[in-house]
Amino acid sequence: MEETLKVTSVLSDPTRFHIYEYISKHRKDVTVQEIADLFHIHPNVARLHLSKLEEIKLIISETKKTGKGGRPSRFYQLSDEVIQLSFPYRNYQLLSNIAIHAITKLGEEGQTLFNNSAYEYGMTYMKQSYCHIWSTIDTLSHEEKLTMIKEAAASTGVFPIMTLNENQQTATFEIRNCPFKESAFKQHEAICSMHNSFLKGMFDALFTHLTFKAKDNMALGCETCTYYVSVAN
């Protein structure tokens, strides 16, 4: 409970929370000066916010030489620490580990069921997220639909970066924050295949003719999970 109170106290400050959110979304090293400039605060205030986040192990820091001479700079980045808050306590990670272990015991049939369920959930998630405008979906442009997918995916914790090509027929869908990281690094084939199916379901809910290909994978050492999407007229 003491640790929970520390976390909630640190994140209760709106600026500090948004700094953590920024680091989580972009998954890159940041400096005190960068945070100060982005959030229009004094560097000393930025340093205090970053120190508070580091105290509760949400971020970590290290000094690096910049190659520009002078003293090494301190860089801050997202930590691998997992912090869960629940009242009363719930251990969903344990439940997840047991469920995944059971699925892998079923072999190929279990993985197929896992993927199919994820695909259905992906489609349903999109329809429920935009049920208020679903009747007009067919009137939207490709760009509008891709923006909807980006927003819906962000609400699942992946914070994607979507790059739409000029012809609006192809896009790159890039994820820097895996919501299943701990499980994925232990059972990457099962988890990544499932997550790909979930994302494919989200896209298929909006597009009739779609090519969806997974490329880079963080569980295999890549910096991001990257997908290429091609939409036919």
PDB file of C-alpha atoms in Angstrom:
ATOM      1  CA  MET A   1       0.000   0.000   0.000  1.00  0.00           C
ATOM      2  CA  GLU A   2       2.899   2.353   0.756  1.00  0.00           C
ATOM      3  CA  GLU A   3       4.277   1.914  -2.766  1.00  0.00           C
ATOM      4  CA  THR A   4       0.820   2.465  -4.237  1.00  0.00           C
ATOM      5  CA  LEU A   5       0.481   5.734  -2.351  1.00  0.00           C
ATOM      6  CA  LYS A   6       3.890   6.885  -3.638  1.00  0.00           C
ATOM      7  CA  VAL A   7       2.915   6.185  -7.230  1.00  0.00           C
ATOM      8  CA  THR A   8      -0.465   7.898  -7.001  1.00  0.00           C
ATOM      9  CA  SER A   9       1.123  10.885  -5.256  1.00  0.00           C
ATOM     10  CA  VAL A  10       3.762  11.325  -7.976  1.00  0.00           C
ATOM     11  CA  LEU A  11       1.319  10.919 -10.867  1.00  0.00           C
ATOM     12  CA  SER A  12      -1.327  13.162  -9.319  1.00  0.00           C
ATOM     13  CA  ASP A  13       0.552  16.190 -10.628  1.00  0.00           C
ATOM     14  CA  PRO A  14      -0.873  16.861 -14.145  1.00  0.00           C
ATOM     15  CA  THR A  15       2.408  18.090 -15.644  1.00  0.00           C
ATOM     16  CA  ARG A  16       4.333  15.147 -14.244  1.00  0.00           C
ATOM     17  CA  PHE A  17       1.722  12.723 -15.560  1.00  0.00           C
ATOM     18  CA  HIS A  18       1.891  14.248 -19.052  1.00  0.00           C
ATOM     19  CA  ILE A  19       5.690  14.070 -19.000  1.00  0.00           C
ATOM     20  CA  TYR A  20       5.473  10.364 -18.209  1.00  0.00           C
ATOM     21  CA  GLU A  21       2.824   9.928 -20.909  1.00  0.00           C
ATOM     22  CA  TYR A  22       5.095  11.664 -23.435  1.00  0.00           C
ATOM     23  CA  ILE A  23       8.044   9.410 -22.590  1.00  0.00           C
ATOM     24  CA  SER A  24       5.789   6.328 -22.764  1.00  0.00           C
ATOM     25  CA  LYS A  25       4.414   7.242 -26.167  1.00  0.00           C
ATOM     26  CA  HIS A  26       7.690   8.162 -27.841  1.00  0.00           C
ATOM     27  CA  ARG A  27       9.883   5.496 -26.232  1.00  0.00           C
ATOM     28  CA  LYS A  28      13.051   7.548 -26.652  1.00  0.00           C
ATOM     29  CA  ASP A  29      15.658   9.159 -24.437  1.00  0.00           C
ATOM     30  CA  VAL A  30      14.834  12.674 -23.286  1.00  0.00           C
ATOM     31  CA  THR A  31      16.867  15.367 -21.551  1.00  0.00           C
ATOM     32  CA  VAL A  32      15.889  17.903 -18.925  1.00  0.00           C
ATOM     33  CA  GLN A  33      16.128  20.693 -21.486  1.00  0.00           C
ATOM     34  CA  GLU A  34      13.929  18.843 -23.984  1.00  0.00           C
ATOM     35  CA  ILE A  35      11.208  18.359 -21.374  1.00  0.00           C
ATOM     36  CA  ALA A  36      11.546  21.965 -20.239  1.00  0.00           C
ATOM     37  CA  ASP A  37      11.086  23.200 -23.815  1.00  0.00           C
ATOM     38  CA  LEU A  38       8.183  20.874 -24.594  1.00  0.00           C
ATOM     39  CA  PHE A  39       6.215  21.687 -21.460  1.00  0.00           C
ATOM     40  CA  HIS A  40       7.257  25.358 -21.195  1.00  0.00           C
ATOM     41  CA  ILE A  41       8.712  25.003 -17.711  1.00  0.00           C
ATOM     42  CA  HIS A  42      12.042  25.947 -16.131  1.00  0.00           C
ATOM     43  CA  PRO A  43      14.766  23.270 -16.461  1.00  0.00           C
ATOM     44  CA  ASN A  44      14.967  22.990 -12.676  1.00  0.00           C
ATOM     45  CA  VAL A  45      11.254  22.191 -12.537  1.00  0.00           C
ATOM     46  CA  ALA A  46      11.646  19.671 -15.372  1.00  0.00           C
ATOM     47  CA  ARG A  47      14.515  18.026 -13.490  1.00  0.00           C
ATOM     48  CA  LEU A  48      12.380  17.771 -10.357  1.00  0.00           C
ATOM     49  CA  HIS A  49       9.518  16.103 -12.260  1.00  0.00           C
ATOM     50  CA  LEU A  50      11.889  13.615 -13.885  1.00  0.00           C
ATOM     51  CA  SER A  51      13.537  12.844 -10.552  1.00  0.00           C
ATOM     52  CA  LYS A  52      10.156  12.131  -8.964  1.00  0.00           C
ATOM     53  CA  LEU A  53       9.278   9.731 -11.799  1.00  0.00           C
ATOM     54  CA  GLU A  54      12.637   8.041 -11.386  1.00  0.00           C
ATOM     55  CA  GLU A  55      12.109   7.631  -7.640  1.00  0.00           C
ATOM     56  CA  ILE A  56       9.089   5.407  -8.239  1.00  0.00           C
ATOM     57  CA  LYS A  57      10.955   3.527 -11.011  1.00  0.00           C
ATOM     58  CA  LEU A  58       8.711   4.574 -13.886  1.00  0.00           C
ATOM     59  CA  ILE A  59      11.744   5.933 -15.700  1.00  0.00           C
ATOM     60  CA  ILE A  60      15.499   5.435 -15.436  1.00  0.00           C
ATOM     61  CA  SER A  61      18.408   7.686 -16.333  1.00  0.00           C
ATOM     62  CA  GLU A  62      22.029   7.491 -17.393  1.00  0.00           C
ATOM     63  CA  THR A  63      24.740   9.915 -18.436  1.00  0.00           C
ATOM     64  CA  LYS A  64      25.955   9.869 -22.022  1.00  0.00           C
ATOM     65  CA  LYS A  65      28.491  11.816 -24.000  1.00  0.00           C
ATOM     66  CA  THR A  66      26.838  13.837 -26.727  1.00  0.00           C
ATOM     67  CA  GLY A  67      29.930  14.176 -28.909  1.00  0.00           C
ATOM     68  CA  LYS A  68      29.753  17.939 -28.638  1.00  0.00           C
ATOM     69  CA  GLY A  69      32.334  18.279 -25.911  1.00  0.00           C
ATOM     70  CA  GLY A  70      31.758  19.382 -22.345  1.00  0.00           C
ATOM     71  CA  ARG A  71      30.197  17.355 -19.548  1.00  0.00           C
ATOM     72  CA  PRO A  72      28.140  14.241 -20.345  1.00  0.00           C
ATOM     73  CA  SER A  73      24.369  14.847 -20.389  1.00  0.00           C
ATOM     74  CA  ARG A  74      21.802  12.905 -18.393  1.00  0.00           C
ATOM     75  CA  PHE A  75      19.188  11.098 -20.471  1.00  0.00           C
ATOM     76  CA  TYR A  76      15.899   9.710 -19.166  1.00  0.00           C
ATOM     77  CA  GLN A  77      13.969   6.799 -20.629  1.00  0.00           C
ATOM     78  CA  LEU A  78      11.070   4.502 -19.814  1.00  0.00           C
ATOM     79  CA  SER A  79      11.978   1.720 -17.393  1.00  0.00           C
ATOM     80  CA  ASP A  80      10.989  -1.939 -17.709  1.00  0.00           C
ATOM     81  CA  GLU A  81       9.379  -1.828 -14.288  1.00  0.00           C
ATOM     82  CA  VAL A  82       5.730  -2.905 -14.242  1.00  0.00           C
ATOM     83  CA  ILE A  83       3.518  -1.043 -11.796  1.00  0.00           C
ATOM     84  CA  GLN A  84      -0.074  -2.112 -11.301  1.00  0.00           C
ATOM     85  CA  LEU A  85      -2.606  -0.225  -9.227  1.00  0.00           C
ATOM     86  CA  SER A  86      -5.836  -1.850  -8.084  1.00  0.00           C
ATOM     87  CA  PHE A  87      -8.161  -1.471  -5.120  1.00  0.00           C
ATOM     88  CA  PRO A  88      -8.554  -4.130  -3.817  1.00  0.00           C
ATOM     89  CA  TYR A  89      -5.497  -5.919  -5.216  1.00  0.00           C
ATOM     90  CA  ARG A  90      -5.974  -8.002  -8.359  1.00  0.00           C
ATOM     91  CA  ASN A  91      -3.282 -10.092 -10.068  1.00  0.00           C
ATOM     92  CA  TYR A  92      -4.260 -10.089 -13.737  1.00  0.00           C
ATOM     93  CA  GLN A  93      -0.689 -10.827 -14.818  1.00  0.00           C
ATOM     94  CA  LEU A  94      -0.869 -14.171 -13.030  1.00  0.00           C
ATOM     95  CA  LEU A  95      -4.213 -14.899 -14.688  1.00  0.00           C
ATOM     96  CA  SER A  96      -2.673 -14.003 -18.060  1.00  0.00           C
ATOM     97  CA  ASN A  97       0.329 -16.280 -17.495  1.00  0.00           C
ATOM     98  CA  ILE A  98      -1.896 -19.227 -16.576  1.00  0.00           C
ATOM     99  CA  ALA A  99      -4.203 -18.688 -19.561  1.00  0.00           C
ATOM    100  CA  ILE A 100      -1.295 -18.398 -22.007  1.00  0.00           C
ATOM    101  CA  HIS A 101       0.346 -21.496 -20.543  1.00  0.00           C
ATOM    102  CA  ALA A 102      -2.901 -23.438 -21.079  1.00  0.00           C
ATOM    103  CA  ILE A 103      -3.208 -22.189 -24.677  1.00  0.00           C
ATOM    104  CA  THR A 104       0.345 -23.212 -25.565  1.00  0.00           C
ATOM    105  CA  LYS A 105      -0.356 -26.694 -24.174  1.00  0.00           C
ATOM    106  CA  LEU A 106      -3.084 -27.071 -26.822  1.00  0.00           C
ATOM    107  CA  GLY A 107      -0.578 -26.606 -29.625  1.00  0.00           C
ATOM    108  CA  GLU A 108      -1.618 -25.364 -33.061  1.00  0.00           C
ATOM    109  CA  GLU A 109      -5.336 -25.738 -32.347  1.00  0.00           C
ATOM    110  CA  GLY A 110      -5.030 -23.601 -29.217  1.00  0.00           C
ATOM    111  CA  GLN A 111      -3.113 -20.883 -31.086  1.00  0.00           C
ATOM    112  CA  THR A 112      -5.736 -20.830 -33.835  1.00  0.00           C
ATOM    113  CA  LEU A 113      -8.515 -20.372 -31.300  1.00  0.00           C
ATOM    114  CA  PHE A 114      -6.455 -17.680 -29.543  1.00  0.00           C
ATOM    115  CA  ASN A 115      -5.926 -15.791 -32.801  1.00  0.00           C
ATOM    116  CA  ASN A 116      -9.530 -16.119 -33.950  1.00  0.00           C
ATOM    117  CA  SER A 117     -10.815 -14.797 -30.631  1.00  0.00           C
ATOM    118  CA  ALA A 118      -8.402 -11.863 -30.777  1.00  0.00           C
ATOM    119  CA  TYR A 119      -9.496 -11.076 -34.349  1.00  0.00           C
ATOM    120  CA  GLU A 120     -13.164 -11.049 -33.315  1.00  0.00           C
ATOM    121  CA  TYR A 121     -12.371  -8.859 -30.329  1.00  0.00           C
ATOM    122  CA  GLY A 122     -10.497  -6.435 -32.586  1.00  0.00           C
ATOM    123  CA  MET A 123     -13.494  -6.038 -34.877  1.00  0.00           C
ATOM    124  CA  THR A 124     -15.918  -5.738 -31.964  1.00  0.00           C
ATOM    125  CA  TYR A 125     -13.680  -3.206 -30.220  1.00  0.00           C
ATOM    126  CA  MET A 126     -13.788  -0.889 -33.228  1.00  0.00           C
ATOM    127  CA  LYS A 127     -17.541  -1.210 -33.649  1.00  0.00           C
ATOM    128  CA  GLN A 128     -18.181  -0.510 -29.976  1.00  0.00           C
ATOM    129  CA  SER A 129     -15.740   2.406 -29.909  1.00  0.00           C
ATOM    130  CA  TYR A 130     -17.528   4.143 -32.785  1.00  0.00           C
ATOM    131  CA  CYS A 131     -21.049   2.763 -32.440  1.00  0.00           C
ATOM    132  CA  HIS A 132     -22.420   6.334 -32.477  1.00  0.00           C
ATOM    133  CA  ILE A 133     -21.233   6.901 -36.067  1.00  0.00           C
ATOM    134  CA  TRP A 134     -21.098   3.337 -37.387  1.00  0.00           C
ATOM    135  CA  SER A 135     -23.979   3.854 -39.788  1.00  0.00           C
ATOM    136  CA  THR A 136     -21.891   6.460 -41.664  1.00  0.00           C
ATOM    137  CA  ILE A 137     -18.600   4.504 -41.770  1.00  0.00           C
ATOM    138  CA  ASP A 138     -18.794   3.891 -45.511  1.00  0.00           C
ATOM    139  CA  THR A 139     -18.852   7.632 -46.206  1.00  0.00           C
ATOM    140  CA  LEU A 140     -15.502   8.276 -44.504  1.00  0.00           C
ATOM    141  CA  SER A 141     -12.181   8.638 -46.313  1.00  0.00           C
ATOM    142  CA  HIS A 142      -9.261   6.247 -45.863  1.00  0.00           C
ATOM    143  CA  GLU A 143      -7.446   8.886 -43.846  1.00  0.00           C
ATOM    144  CA  GLU A 144     -10.412   9.342 -41.487  1.00  0.00           C
ATOM    145  CA  LYS A 145     -10.713   5.588 -40.959  1.00  0.00           C
ATOM    146  CA  LEU A 146      -6.993   5.205 -40.263  1.00  0.00           C
ATOM    147  CA  THR A 147      -7.203   8.040 -37.739  1.00  0.00           C
ATOM    148  CA  MET A 148     -10.039   6.199 -36.006  1.00  0.00           C
ATOM    149  CA  ILE A 149      -7.897   3.062 -35.775  1.00  0.00           C
ATOM    150  CA  LYS A 150      -4.994   5.080 -34.392  1.00  0.00           C
ATOM    151  CA  GLU A 151      -7.218   6.613 -31.692  1.00  0.00           C
ATOM    152  CA  ALA A 152      -8.807   3.278 -30.776  1.00  0.00           C
ATOM    153  CA  ALA A 153      -5.420   1.537 -30.623  1.00  0.00           C
ATOM    154  CA  ALA A 154      -4.080   4.266 -28.345  1.00  0.00           C
ATOM    155  CA  SER A 155      -6.862   3.528 -25.881  1.00  0.00           C
ATOM    156  CA  THR A 156      -5.521  -0.050 -25.623  1.00  0.00           C
ATOM    157  CA  GLY A 157      -2.114   1.290 -24.574  1.00  0.00           C
ATOM    158  CA  VAL A 158      -0.055   0.922 -27.750  1.00  0.00           C
ATOM    159  CA  PHE A 159       0.213   4.654 -28.698  1.00  0.00           C
ATOM    160  CA  PRO A 160       0.794   3.979 -32.432  1.00  0.00           C
ATOM    161  CA  ILE A 161       2.477   6.247 -34.945  1.00  0.00           C
ATOM    162  CA  MET A 162       0.587   6.192 -38.238  1.00  0.00           C
ATOM    163  CA  THR A 163       2.283   7.367 -41.424  1.00  0.00           C
ATOM    164  CA  LEU A 164      -0.088   7.695 -44.357  1.00  0.00           C
ATOM    165  CA  ASN A 165       1.387   7.879 -47.846  1.00  0.00           C
ATOM    166  CA  GLU A 166       0.332  10.632 -50.230  1.00  0.00           C
ATOM    167  CA  ASN A 167      -2.016   8.425 -52.227  1.00  0.00           C
ATOM    168  CA  GLN A 168      -3.800   7.461 -48.999  1.00  0.00           C
ATOM    169  CA  GLN A 169      -3.700   3.833 -50.127  1.00  0.00           C
ATOM    170  CA  THR A 170      -0.806   2.625 -47.972  1.00  0.00           C
ATOM    171  CA  ALA A 171       0.269   3.344 -44.424  1.00  0.00           C
ATOM    172  CA  THR A 172       2.891   2.362 -41.877  1.00  0.00           C
ATOM    173  CA  PHE A 173       1.535   1.486 -38.441  1.00  0.00           C
ATOM    174  CA  GLU A 174       4.292   1.665 -35.814  1.00  0.00           C
ATOM    175  CA  ILE A 175       4.053   0.648 -32.167  1.00  0.00           C
ATOM    176  CA  ARG A 176       6.687   1.639 -29.609  1.00  0.00           C
ATOM    177  CA  ASN A 177       4.894   0.527 -26.455  1.00  0.00           C
ATOM    178  CA  CYS A 178       3.817  -3.121 -26.274  1.00  0.00           C
ATOM    179  CA  PRO A 179       0.949  -3.575 -23.784  1.00  0.00           C
ATOM    180  CA  PHE A 180       1.869  -7.263 -23.455  1.00  0.00           C
ATOM    181  CA  LYS A 181       5.627  -6.795 -23.168  1.00  0.00           C
ATOM    182  CA  GLU A 182       6.277  -9.062 -20.183  1.00  0.00           C
ATOM    183  CA  SER A 183       4.255 -11.918 -21.656  1.00  0.00           C
ATOM    184  CA  ALA A 184       5.434 -11.294 -25.225  1.00  0.00           C
ATOM    185  CA  PHE A 185       9.110 -11.604 -24.345  1.00  0.00           C
ATOM    186  CA  LYS A 186       8.437 -14.984 -22.727  1.00  0.00           C
ATOM    187  CA  GLN A 187       6.009 -16.367 -25.327  1.00  0.00           C
ATOM    188  CA  HIS A 188       6.528 -14.097 -28.313  1.00  0.00           C
ATOM    189  CA  GLU A 189       5.104 -16.453 -30.942  1.00  0.00           C
ATOM    190  CA  ALA A 190       1.809 -16.924 -29.115  1.00  0.00           C
ATOM    191  CA  ILE A 191       1.401 -13.342 -27.908  1.00  0.00           C
ATOM    192  CA  CYS A 192       2.587 -11.537 -31.037  1.00  0.00           C
ATOM    193  CA  SER A 193       0.470 -13.713 -33.311  1.00  0.00           C
ATOM    194  CA  MET A 194      -2.554 -12.992 -31.125  1.00  0.00           C
ATOM    195  CA  HIS A 195      -1.874  -9.250 -31.069  1.00  0.00           C
ATOM    196  CA  ASN A 196      -1.428  -9.175 -34.841  1.00  0.00           C
ATOM    197  CA  SER A 197      -4.829 -10.844 -35.178  1.00  0.00           C
ATOM    198  CA  PHE A 198      -6.403  -8.282 -32.854  1.00  0.00           C
ATOM    199  CA  LEU A 199      -4.980  -5.387 -34.883  1.00  0.00           C
ATOM    200  CA  LYS A 200      -6.009  -7.048 -38.155  1.00  0.00           C
ATOM    201  CA  GLY A 201      -9.544  -7.297 -36.785  1.00  0.00           C
ATOM    202  CA  MET A 202      -9.544  -3.559 -36.058  1.00  0.00           C
ATOM    203  CA  PHE A 203      -8.511  -2.775 -39.630  1.00  0.00           C
ATOM    204  CA  ASP A 204     -10.918  -5.260 -41.191  1.00  0.00           C
ATOM    205  CA  ALA A 205     -13.794  -3.694 -39.273  1.00  0.00           C
ATOM    206  CA  LEU A 206     -13.331  -0.550 -41.402  1.00  0.00           C
ATOM    207  CA  PHE A 207     -11.837  -1.800 -44.678  1.00  0.00           C
ATOM    208  CA  THR A 208     -13.230  -4.472 -46.977  1.00  0.00           C
ATOM    209  CA  HIS A 209     -10.095  -5.008 -49.073  1.00  0.00           C
ATOM    210  CA  LEU A 210      -6.948  -4.766 -46.993  1.00  0.00           C
ATOM    211  CA  THR A 211      -3.414  -6.143 -46.936  1.00  0.00           C
ATOM    212  CA  PHE A 212      -1.942  -6.209 -43.429  1.00  0.00           C
ATOM    213  CA  LYS A 213       1.668  -7.335 -42.983  1.00  0.00           C
ATOM    214  CA  ALA A 214       3.751  -7.447 -39.812  1.00  0.00           C
ATOM    215  CA  LYS A 215       7.441  -6.623 -40.172  1.00  0.00           C
ATOM    216  CA  ASP A 216       9.547  -5.439 -37.219  1.00  0.00           C
ATOM    217  CA  ASN A 217       8.955  -6.997 -33.798  1.00  0.00           C
ATOM    218  CA  MET A 218      10.169  -5.659 -30.447  1.00  0.00           C
ATOM    219  CA  ALA A 219      10.122  -9.136 -28.933  1.00  0.00           C
ATOM    220  CA  LEU A 220      12.819 -10.069 -31.449  1.00  0.00           C
ATOM    221  CA  GLY A 221      15.046  -7.095 -30.637  1.00  0.00           C
ATOM    222  CA  CYS A 222      13.634  -4.434 -32.982  1.00  0.00           C
ATOM    223  CA  GLU A 223      13.018  -0.912 -31.715  1.00  0.00           C
ATOM    224  CA  THR A 224       9.357  -1.033 -32.761  1.00  0.00           C
ATOM    225  CA  CYS A 225       6.621  -3.350 -33.946  1.00  0.00           C
ATOM    226  CA  THR A 226       5.868  -2.186 -37.475  1.00  0.00           C
ATOM    227  CA  TYR A 227       3.017  -3.081 -39.816  1.00  0.00           C
ATOM    228  CA  TYR A 228       2.451  -2.203 -43.458  1.00  0.00           C
ATOM    229  CA  VAL A 229      -1.121  -1.619 -44.519  1.00  0.00           C
ATOM    230  CA  SER A 230      -2.396  -1.410 -48.088  1.00  0.00           C
ATOM    231  CA  VAL A 231      -5.995  -0.411 -48.754  1.00  0.00           C
ATOM    232  CA  ALA A 232      -7.717  -1.064 -52.100  1.00  0.00           C
ATOM    233  CA  ASN A 233     -10.448   1.170 -53.492  1.00  0.00           C
TER     234      ASN A 233
END
